[in-house]
Short mmCIF file of C-alpha atoms and ligand atoms in Angstrom, two decimals:
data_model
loop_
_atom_site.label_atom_id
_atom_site.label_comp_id
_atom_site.label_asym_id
_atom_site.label_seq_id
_atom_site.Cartn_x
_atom_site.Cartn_y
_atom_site.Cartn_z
CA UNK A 25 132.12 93.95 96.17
CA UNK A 26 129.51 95.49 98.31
CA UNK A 27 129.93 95.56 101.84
CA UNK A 28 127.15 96.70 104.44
CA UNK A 29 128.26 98.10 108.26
CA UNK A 30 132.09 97.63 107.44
CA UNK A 31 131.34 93.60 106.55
CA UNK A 32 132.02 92.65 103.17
CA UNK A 33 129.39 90.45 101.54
CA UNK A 34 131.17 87.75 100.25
CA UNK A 35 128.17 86.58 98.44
CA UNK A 36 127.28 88.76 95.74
CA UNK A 37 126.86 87.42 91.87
CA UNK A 38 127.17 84.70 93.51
CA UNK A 39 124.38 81.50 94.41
CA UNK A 40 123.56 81.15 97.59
CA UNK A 41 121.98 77.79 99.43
CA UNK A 42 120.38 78.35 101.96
CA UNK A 43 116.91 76.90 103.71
CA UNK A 44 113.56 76.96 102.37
CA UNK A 45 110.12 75.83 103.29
CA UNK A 46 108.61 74.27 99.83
CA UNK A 47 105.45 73.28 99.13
CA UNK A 48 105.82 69.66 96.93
CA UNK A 49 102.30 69.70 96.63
CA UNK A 50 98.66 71.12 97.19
CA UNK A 51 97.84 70.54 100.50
CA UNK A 52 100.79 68.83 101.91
CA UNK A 53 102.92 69.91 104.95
CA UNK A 54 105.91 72.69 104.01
CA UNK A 55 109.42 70.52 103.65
CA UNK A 56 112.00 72.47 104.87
CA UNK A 57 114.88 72.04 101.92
CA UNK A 58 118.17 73.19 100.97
CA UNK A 59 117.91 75.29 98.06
CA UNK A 60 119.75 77.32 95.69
CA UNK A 61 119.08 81.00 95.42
CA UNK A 62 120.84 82.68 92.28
CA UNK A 63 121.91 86.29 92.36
CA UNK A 64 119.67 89.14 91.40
CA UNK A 65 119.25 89.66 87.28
CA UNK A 66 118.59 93.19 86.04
CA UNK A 67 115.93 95.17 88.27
CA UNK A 68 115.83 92.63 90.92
CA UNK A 69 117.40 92.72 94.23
CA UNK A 70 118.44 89.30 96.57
CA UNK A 71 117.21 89.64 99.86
CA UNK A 72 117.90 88.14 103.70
CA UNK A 73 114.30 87.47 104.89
CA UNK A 74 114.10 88.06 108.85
CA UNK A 75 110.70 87.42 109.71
CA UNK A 76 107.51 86.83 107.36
CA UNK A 77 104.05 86.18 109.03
CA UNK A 78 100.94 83.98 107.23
CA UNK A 79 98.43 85.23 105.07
CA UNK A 80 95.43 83.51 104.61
CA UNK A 81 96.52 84.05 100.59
CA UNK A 82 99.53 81.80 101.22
CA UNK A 83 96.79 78.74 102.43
CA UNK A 84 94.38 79.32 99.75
CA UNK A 85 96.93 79.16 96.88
CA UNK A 86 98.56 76.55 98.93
CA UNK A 87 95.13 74.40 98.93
CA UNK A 88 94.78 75.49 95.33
CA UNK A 89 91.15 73.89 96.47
CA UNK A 90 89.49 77.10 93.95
CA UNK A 91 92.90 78.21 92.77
CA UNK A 92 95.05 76.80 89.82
CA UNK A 93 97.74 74.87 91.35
CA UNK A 94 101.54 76.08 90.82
CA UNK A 95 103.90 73.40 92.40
CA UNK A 96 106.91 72.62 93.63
CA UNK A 97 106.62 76.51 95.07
CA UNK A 98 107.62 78.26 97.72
CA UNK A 99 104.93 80.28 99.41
CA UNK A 100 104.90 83.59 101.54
CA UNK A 101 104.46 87.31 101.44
CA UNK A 102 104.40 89.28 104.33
CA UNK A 103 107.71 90.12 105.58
CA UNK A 104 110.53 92.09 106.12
CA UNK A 105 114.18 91.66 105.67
CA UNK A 106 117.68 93.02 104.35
CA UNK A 107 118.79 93.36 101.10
CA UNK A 108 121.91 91.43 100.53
CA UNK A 109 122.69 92.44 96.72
CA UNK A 110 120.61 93.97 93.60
CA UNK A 111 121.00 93.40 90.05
CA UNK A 112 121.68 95.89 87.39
CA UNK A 113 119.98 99.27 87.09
CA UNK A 114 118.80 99.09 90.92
CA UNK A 115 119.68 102.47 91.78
CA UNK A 116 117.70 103.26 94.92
CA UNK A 117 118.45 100.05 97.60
CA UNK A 118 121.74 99.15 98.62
CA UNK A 119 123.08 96.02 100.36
CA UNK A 120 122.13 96.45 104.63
CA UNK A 121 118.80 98.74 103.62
CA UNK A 122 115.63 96.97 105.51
CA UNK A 123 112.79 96.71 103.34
CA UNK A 124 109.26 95.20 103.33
CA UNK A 125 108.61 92.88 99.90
CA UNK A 126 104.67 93.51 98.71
CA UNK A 127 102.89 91.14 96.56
CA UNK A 128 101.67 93.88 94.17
CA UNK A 129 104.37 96.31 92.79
CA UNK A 130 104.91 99.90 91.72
CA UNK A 131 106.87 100.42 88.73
CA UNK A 132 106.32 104.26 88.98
CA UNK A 133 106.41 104.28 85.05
CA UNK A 134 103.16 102.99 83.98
CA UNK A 135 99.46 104.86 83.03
CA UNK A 136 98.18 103.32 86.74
CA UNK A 137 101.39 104.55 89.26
CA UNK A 138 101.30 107.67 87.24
CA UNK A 139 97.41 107.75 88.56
CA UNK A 140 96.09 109.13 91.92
CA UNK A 141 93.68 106.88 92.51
CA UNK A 142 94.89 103.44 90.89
CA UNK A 143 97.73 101.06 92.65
CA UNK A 144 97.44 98.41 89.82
CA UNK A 145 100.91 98.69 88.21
CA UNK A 146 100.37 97.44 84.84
CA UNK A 147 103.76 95.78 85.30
CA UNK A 148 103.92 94.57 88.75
CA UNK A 149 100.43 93.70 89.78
CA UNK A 150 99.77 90.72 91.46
CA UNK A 151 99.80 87.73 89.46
CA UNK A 152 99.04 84.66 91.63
CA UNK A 153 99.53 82.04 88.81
CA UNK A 154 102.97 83.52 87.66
CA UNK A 155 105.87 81.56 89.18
CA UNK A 156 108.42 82.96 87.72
CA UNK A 157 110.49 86.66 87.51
CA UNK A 158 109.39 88.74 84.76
CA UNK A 159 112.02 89.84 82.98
CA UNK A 160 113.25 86.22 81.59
CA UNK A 161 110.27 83.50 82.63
CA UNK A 162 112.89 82.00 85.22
CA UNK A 163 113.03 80.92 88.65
CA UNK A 164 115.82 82.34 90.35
CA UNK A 165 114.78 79.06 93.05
CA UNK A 166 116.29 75.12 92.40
CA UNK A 167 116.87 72.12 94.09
CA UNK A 168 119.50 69.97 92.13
CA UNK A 169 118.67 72.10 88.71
CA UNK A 170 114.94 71.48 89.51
CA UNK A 171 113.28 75.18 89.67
CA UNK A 172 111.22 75.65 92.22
CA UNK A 173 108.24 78.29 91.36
CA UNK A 174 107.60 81.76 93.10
CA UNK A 175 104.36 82.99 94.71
CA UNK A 176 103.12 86.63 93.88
CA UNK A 177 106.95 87.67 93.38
CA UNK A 178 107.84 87.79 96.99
CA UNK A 179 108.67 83.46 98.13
CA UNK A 180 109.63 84.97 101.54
CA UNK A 181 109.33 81.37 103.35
CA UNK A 182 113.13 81.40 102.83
CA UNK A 183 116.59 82.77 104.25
CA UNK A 184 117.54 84.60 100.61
CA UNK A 185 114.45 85.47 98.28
CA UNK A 186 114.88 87.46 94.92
CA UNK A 187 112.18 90.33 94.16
CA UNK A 188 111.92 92.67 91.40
CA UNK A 189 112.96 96.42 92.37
CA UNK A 190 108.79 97.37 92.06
CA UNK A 191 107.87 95.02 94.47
CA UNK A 192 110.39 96.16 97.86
CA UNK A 193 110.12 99.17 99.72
CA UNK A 194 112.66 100.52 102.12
CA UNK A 195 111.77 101.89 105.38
CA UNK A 196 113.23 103.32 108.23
CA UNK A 197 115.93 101.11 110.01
CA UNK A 198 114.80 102.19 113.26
CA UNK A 199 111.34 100.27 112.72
CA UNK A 200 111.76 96.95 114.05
CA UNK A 201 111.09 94.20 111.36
CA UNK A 202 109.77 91.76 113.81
CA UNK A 203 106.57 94.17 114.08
CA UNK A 204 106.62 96.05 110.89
CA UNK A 205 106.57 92.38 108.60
CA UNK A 206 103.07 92.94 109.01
CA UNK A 207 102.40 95.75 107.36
CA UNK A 208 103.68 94.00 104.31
CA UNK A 209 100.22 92.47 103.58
CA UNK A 210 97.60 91.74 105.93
CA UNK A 211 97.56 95.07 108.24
CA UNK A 212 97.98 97.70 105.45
CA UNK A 213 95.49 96.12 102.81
CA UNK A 214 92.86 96.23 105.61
CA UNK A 215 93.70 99.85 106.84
CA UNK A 216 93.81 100.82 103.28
CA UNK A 217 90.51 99.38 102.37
CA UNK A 218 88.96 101.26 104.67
CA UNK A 219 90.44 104.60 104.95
CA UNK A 220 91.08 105.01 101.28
CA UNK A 221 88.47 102.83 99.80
CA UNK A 222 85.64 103.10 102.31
CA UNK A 223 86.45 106.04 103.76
CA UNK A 224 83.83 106.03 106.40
CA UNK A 225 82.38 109.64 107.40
CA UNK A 226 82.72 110.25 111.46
CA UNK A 227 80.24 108.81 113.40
CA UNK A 228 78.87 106.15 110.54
CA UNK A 229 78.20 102.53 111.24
CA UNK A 230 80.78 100.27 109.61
CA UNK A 231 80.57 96.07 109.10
CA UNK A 232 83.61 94.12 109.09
CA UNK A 233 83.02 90.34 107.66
CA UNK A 234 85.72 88.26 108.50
CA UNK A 235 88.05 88.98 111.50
CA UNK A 236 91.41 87.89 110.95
CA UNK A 237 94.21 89.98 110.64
CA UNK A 238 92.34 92.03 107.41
CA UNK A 239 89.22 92.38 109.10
CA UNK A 240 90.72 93.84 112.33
CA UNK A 241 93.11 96.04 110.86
CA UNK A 242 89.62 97.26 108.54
CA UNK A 243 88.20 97.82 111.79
CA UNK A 244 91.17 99.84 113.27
CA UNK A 245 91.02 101.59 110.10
CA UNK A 246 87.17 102.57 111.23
CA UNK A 247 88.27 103.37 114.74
CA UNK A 248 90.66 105.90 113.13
CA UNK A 249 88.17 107.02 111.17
CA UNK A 250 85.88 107.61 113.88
CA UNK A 251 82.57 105.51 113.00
CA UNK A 252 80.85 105.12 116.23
CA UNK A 253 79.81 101.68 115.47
CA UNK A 254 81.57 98.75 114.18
CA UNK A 255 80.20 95.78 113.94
CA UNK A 256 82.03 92.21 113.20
CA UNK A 257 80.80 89.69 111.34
CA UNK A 258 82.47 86.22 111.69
CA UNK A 259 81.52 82.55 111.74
CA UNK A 260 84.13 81.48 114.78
CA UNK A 261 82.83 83.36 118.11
CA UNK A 262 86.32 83.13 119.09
CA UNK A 263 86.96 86.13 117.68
CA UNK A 264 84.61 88.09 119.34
CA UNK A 265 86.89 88.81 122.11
CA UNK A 266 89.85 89.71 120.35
CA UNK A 267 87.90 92.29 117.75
CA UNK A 268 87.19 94.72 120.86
CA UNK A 269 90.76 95.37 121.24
CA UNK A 270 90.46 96.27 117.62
CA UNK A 271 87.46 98.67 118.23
CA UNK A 272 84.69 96.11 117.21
CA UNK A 273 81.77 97.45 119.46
CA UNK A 274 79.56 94.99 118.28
CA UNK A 275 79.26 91.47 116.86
CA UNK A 276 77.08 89.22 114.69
CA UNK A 277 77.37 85.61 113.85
CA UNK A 278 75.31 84.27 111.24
CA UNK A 279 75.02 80.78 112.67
CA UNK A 280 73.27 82.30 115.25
CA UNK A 281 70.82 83.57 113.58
CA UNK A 282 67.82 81.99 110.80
CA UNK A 283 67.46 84.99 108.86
CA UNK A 284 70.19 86.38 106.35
CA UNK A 285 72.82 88.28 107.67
CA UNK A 286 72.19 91.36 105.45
CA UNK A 287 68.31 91.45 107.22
CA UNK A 288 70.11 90.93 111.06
CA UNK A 289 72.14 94.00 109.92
CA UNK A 290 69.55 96.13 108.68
CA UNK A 291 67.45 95.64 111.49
CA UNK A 292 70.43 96.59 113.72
CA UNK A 293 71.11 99.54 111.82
CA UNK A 294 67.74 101.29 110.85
CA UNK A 295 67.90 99.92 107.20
CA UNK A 296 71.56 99.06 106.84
CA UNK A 297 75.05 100.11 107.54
CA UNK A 298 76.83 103.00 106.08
CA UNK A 299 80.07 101.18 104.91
CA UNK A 300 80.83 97.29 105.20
CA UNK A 301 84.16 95.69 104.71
CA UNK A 302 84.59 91.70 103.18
CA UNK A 303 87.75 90.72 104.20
CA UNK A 304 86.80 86.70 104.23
CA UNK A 305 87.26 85.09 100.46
CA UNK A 306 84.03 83.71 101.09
CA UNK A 307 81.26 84.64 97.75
CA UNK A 308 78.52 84.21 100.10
CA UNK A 309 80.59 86.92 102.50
CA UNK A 310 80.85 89.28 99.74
CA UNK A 311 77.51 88.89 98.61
CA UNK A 312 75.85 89.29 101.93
CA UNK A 313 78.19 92.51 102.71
CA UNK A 314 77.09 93.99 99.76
CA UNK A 315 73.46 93.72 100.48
CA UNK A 316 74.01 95.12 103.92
CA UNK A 317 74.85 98.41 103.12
CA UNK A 318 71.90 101.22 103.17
CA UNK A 319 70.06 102.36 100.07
CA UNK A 320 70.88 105.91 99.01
CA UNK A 321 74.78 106.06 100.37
CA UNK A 322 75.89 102.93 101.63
CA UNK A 323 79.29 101.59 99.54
CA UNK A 324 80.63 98.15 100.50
CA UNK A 325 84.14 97.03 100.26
CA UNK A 326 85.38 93.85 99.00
CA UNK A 327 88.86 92.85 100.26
CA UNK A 328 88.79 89.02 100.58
CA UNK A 329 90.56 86.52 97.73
CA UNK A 330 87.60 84.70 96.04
CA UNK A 331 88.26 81.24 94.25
CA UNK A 332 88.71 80.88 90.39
CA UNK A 333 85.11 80.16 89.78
CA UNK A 334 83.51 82.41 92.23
CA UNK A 335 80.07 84.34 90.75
CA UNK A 336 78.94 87.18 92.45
CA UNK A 337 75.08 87.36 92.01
CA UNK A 338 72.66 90.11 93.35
CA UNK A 339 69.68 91.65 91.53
CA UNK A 340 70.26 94.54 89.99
CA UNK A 341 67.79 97.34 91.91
CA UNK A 342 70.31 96.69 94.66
CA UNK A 343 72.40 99.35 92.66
CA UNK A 344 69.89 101.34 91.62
CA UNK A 345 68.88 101.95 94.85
CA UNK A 346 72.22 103.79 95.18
CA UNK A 347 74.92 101.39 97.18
CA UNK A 348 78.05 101.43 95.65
CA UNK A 349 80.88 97.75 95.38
CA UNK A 350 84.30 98.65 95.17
CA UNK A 351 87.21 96.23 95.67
CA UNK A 352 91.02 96.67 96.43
CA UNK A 353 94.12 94.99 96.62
CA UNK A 354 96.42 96.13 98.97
CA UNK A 355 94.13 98.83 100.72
CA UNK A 356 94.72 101.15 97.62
CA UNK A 357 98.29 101.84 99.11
CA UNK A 358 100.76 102.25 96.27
CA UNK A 359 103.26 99.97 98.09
CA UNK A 360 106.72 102.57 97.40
CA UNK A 361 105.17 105.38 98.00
CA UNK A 362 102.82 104.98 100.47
CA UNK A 363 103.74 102.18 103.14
CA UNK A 364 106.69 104.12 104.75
CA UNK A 365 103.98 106.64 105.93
CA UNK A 366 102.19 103.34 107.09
CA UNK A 367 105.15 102.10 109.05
CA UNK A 368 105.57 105.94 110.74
CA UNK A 369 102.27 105.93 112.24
CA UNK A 370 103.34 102.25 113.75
CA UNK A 371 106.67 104.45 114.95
CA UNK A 372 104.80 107.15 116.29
CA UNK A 373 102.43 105.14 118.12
CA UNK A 374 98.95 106.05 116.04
CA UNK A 375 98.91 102.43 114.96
CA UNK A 376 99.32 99.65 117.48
CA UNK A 377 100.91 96.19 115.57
CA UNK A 378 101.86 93.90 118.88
CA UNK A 379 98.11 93.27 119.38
CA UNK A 380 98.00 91.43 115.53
CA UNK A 381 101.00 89.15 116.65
CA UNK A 382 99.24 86.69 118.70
CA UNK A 383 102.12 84.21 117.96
CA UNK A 384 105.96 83.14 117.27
CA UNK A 385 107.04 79.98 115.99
CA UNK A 386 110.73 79.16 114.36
CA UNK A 387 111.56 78.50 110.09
CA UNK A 388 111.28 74.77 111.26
CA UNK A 389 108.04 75.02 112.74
CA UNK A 390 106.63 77.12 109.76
CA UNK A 391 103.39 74.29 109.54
CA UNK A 392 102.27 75.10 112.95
CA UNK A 393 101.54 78.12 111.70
CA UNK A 394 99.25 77.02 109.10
CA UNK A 395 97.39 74.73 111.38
CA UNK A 396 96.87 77.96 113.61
CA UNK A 397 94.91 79.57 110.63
CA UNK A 398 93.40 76.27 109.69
CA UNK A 399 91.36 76.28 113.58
CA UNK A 400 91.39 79.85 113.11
CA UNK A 401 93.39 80.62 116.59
CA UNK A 402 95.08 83.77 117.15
CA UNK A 403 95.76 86.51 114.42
CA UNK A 404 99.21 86.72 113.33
CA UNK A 405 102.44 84.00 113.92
CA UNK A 406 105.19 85.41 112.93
CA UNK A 407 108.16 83.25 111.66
CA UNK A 408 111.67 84.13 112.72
CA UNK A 409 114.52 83.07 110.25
CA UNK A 410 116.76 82.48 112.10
CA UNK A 411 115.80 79.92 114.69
P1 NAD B 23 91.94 84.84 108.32
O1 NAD B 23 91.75 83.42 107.99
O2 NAD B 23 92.90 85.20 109.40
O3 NAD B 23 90.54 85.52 108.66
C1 NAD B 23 89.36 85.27 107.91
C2 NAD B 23 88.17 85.29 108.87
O4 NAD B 23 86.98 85.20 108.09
C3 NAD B 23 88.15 84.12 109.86
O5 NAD B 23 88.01 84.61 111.18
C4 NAD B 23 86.92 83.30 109.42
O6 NAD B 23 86.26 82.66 110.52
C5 NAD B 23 86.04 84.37 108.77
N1 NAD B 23 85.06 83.87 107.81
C6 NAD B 23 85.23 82.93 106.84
N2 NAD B 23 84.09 82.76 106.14
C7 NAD B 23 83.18 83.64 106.65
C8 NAD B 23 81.83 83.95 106.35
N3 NAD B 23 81.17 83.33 105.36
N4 NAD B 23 81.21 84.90 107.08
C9 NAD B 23 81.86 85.54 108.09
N5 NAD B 23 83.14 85.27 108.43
C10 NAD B 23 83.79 84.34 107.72
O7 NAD B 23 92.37 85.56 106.93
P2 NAD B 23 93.18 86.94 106.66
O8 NAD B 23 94.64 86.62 106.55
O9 NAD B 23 92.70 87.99 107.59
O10 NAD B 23 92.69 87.24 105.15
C11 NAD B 23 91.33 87.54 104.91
C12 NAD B 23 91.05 87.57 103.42
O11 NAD B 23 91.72 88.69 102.81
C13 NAD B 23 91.53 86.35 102.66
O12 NAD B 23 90.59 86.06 101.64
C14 NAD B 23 92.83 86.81 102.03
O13 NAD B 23 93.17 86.05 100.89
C15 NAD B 23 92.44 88.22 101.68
N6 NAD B 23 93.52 89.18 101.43
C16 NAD B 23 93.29 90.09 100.43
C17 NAD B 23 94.24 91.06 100.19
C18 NAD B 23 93.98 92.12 99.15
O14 NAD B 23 94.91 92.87 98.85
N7 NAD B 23 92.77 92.22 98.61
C19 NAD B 23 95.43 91.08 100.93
C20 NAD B 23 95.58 90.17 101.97
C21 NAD B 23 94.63 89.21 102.22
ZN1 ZN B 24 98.53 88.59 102.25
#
């Protein structure tokens, strides 16, 4: 039986029931239910969630308006918590060990971990219509017998989730996991995406579309970087204040403006900027930051989740003319082996997280935290666990 700080954990191999916010349907408010959680298989590990945060992932897939719909689920991503047992073969977490789950895995085996510049685990990556663990097509989720599907491997809107070994990485104990949840998603993929994707040269001009938690952590990223100008893009003005905390020196709404976005930009910019970030889900977004870029260097960065049917259409001379698309998931980090570096520079005070958390709400208030995103107030709500 394992036991963690002298307690023994009277739980393991065995099912646990415990709360969870489900999602009966597209759309629909989160129900909170009792549900039963079965103990880790082989390579998985059960976990006590303490806080997780929303994504704007979790409400798209949760809309399923351009996404195929997976339902009864339970939704959720970026978190941290405490591993409570693992299954067979987990060698390297033990019960008590505080971890951060990440929707896109690292097997460490595979042609892409084994690669410098690739974090797309052939085994792990994300998968957002899979809602079930990998090794046997199950849910280790039910109500009454019913399963109850898993989003991108992680389901942390509940009190005990069950994650493969890939997807969890441990981290310091000292970092607190009320601040650090946030570096399971949102804050590292939009670091990442800039510093290792963008990778903005000193003193360049850099265009963040879209700033929510993504597009401000992209434009920390630039700060760090040092570009001397960063400019945000974003439909809601109300952002506008927030983003210079973030380093946004400048700002540009489309609405306000009859010409495209891309010509604003240029015009700001002596032909266009050196690096723009998308971090919206929006085509026309991704399209527009593409365009924006200058001829000759400029690479653009596309970071937002697009829906199903999404085309991305631009003429071709636009690459000929030398600008560069990439994309990433997860800022390029490979989550194992790079976020605990990402959680040190939180714990030695390079990064700043408290400014993300603009609010706090308890498990049973998890749908005020969706309505937050829906009027697009604030940047992060955390959800605690336990209250
Ligand atoms: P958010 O809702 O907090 O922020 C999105 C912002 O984009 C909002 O401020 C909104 O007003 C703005 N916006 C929407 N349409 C726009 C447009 N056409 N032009 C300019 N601004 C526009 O969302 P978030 O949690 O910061 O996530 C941002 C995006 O990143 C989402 O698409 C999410 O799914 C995606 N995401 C991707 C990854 C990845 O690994 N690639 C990881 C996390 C999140
Ligand atoms: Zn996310």
């Amino acid at each position: 039986m394992a036991s963690t700080a002298g307690k023994v954990i009277k739980t393991v191999g065995k099912v646990i029931k415990c709360k969870a916010a489900v999602a009966w349907e597209a759309g629909k408010p989160l129900v909170i239910e009792e549900v039963e959680v079965a103990p880790p298989q082989a390579m998985e590990v059960r976990i006590k969630i303490l806080y997780t945060a929303l994504c704007h992932t979790d409400v798209f897939f949760w809309e399923a308006k351009g996404q195929n719909p997976v339902f009864p689920r339970i939704f959720g991503h970026e978190a941290g918590g405490i591993v409570e047992s693992v299954g067979e073969g987990v060698t390297e977490l033990a019960p008590g060990d505080h971890v951060l789950p990440v929707f896109t895995g690292e097997c460490k085996e595979c042609i892409h971990c084994k690669s410098k510049e690739s974090n797309m685990c052939d085994l792990l990556r994300i998968n957002t219509d899979r809602g079930v663990m990998i090794s046997d097509g199950q849910s280790r989720f039910s109500i009454n017998g019913k399963p109850i599907f898993h989003f991108v491997g992680t389901s942390t809107f509940s009190e005990y989730t069950v994650i493969h070994v890939g997807c969890i990485v441990k981290i310091s104990p000292e970092a607190p996991l009320d601040k650090v949840c946030i570096l399971s998603c949102g804050v590292s993929t939009g670091l990442g995406a800039t510093l290792n994707v963008a990778k903005p040269p000193k003193g360049s001009s850099v265009a963040i579309f879209g700033l929510g938690a993504v597009g401000l952590a992209a434009a920390e990223g630039a700060r760090l970087a040092g570009a001397s100008r960063i400019i945000g893009v974003d439909l809601n003005p109300n952002r506008f204040e927030l983003a210079r905390k973030f380093g946004c020196t400048e700002f540009v709404n489309p609405k306000d403006h009859t010409k495209p976005v891309q010509e604003v930009l240029a015009e700001m910019t002596n032909g266009g900027v050196d690096r723009s970030l998308e971090c919206t889900g929006n085509i026309n977004a991704m399209i527009q930051a593409f365009e924006c870029v200058h001829d000759g260097w400029g690479v653009a960065v596309l970071v937002g989740v697009p829906s199903k049917d999404a085309e991305f259409k631009t003429h071709p001379m636009n690459f000929l003319n030398e600008r560069t698309l990439k994309g990433t998931f997860f800022g390029n980090y490979k989550p194992r082996t790079d976020l605990p570096s990402v959680v040190e520079k939180y714990m030695t005070g390079e990064l700043e997280l408290e400014k993300f958390i603009t609010h706090s709400v308890s498990f049973s208030e998890i749908n005020t935290a969706f309505d937050l995103m829906h009027k697009g107030e604030g940047i992060r709500c955390i959800i605690r666990m336990d209250g």
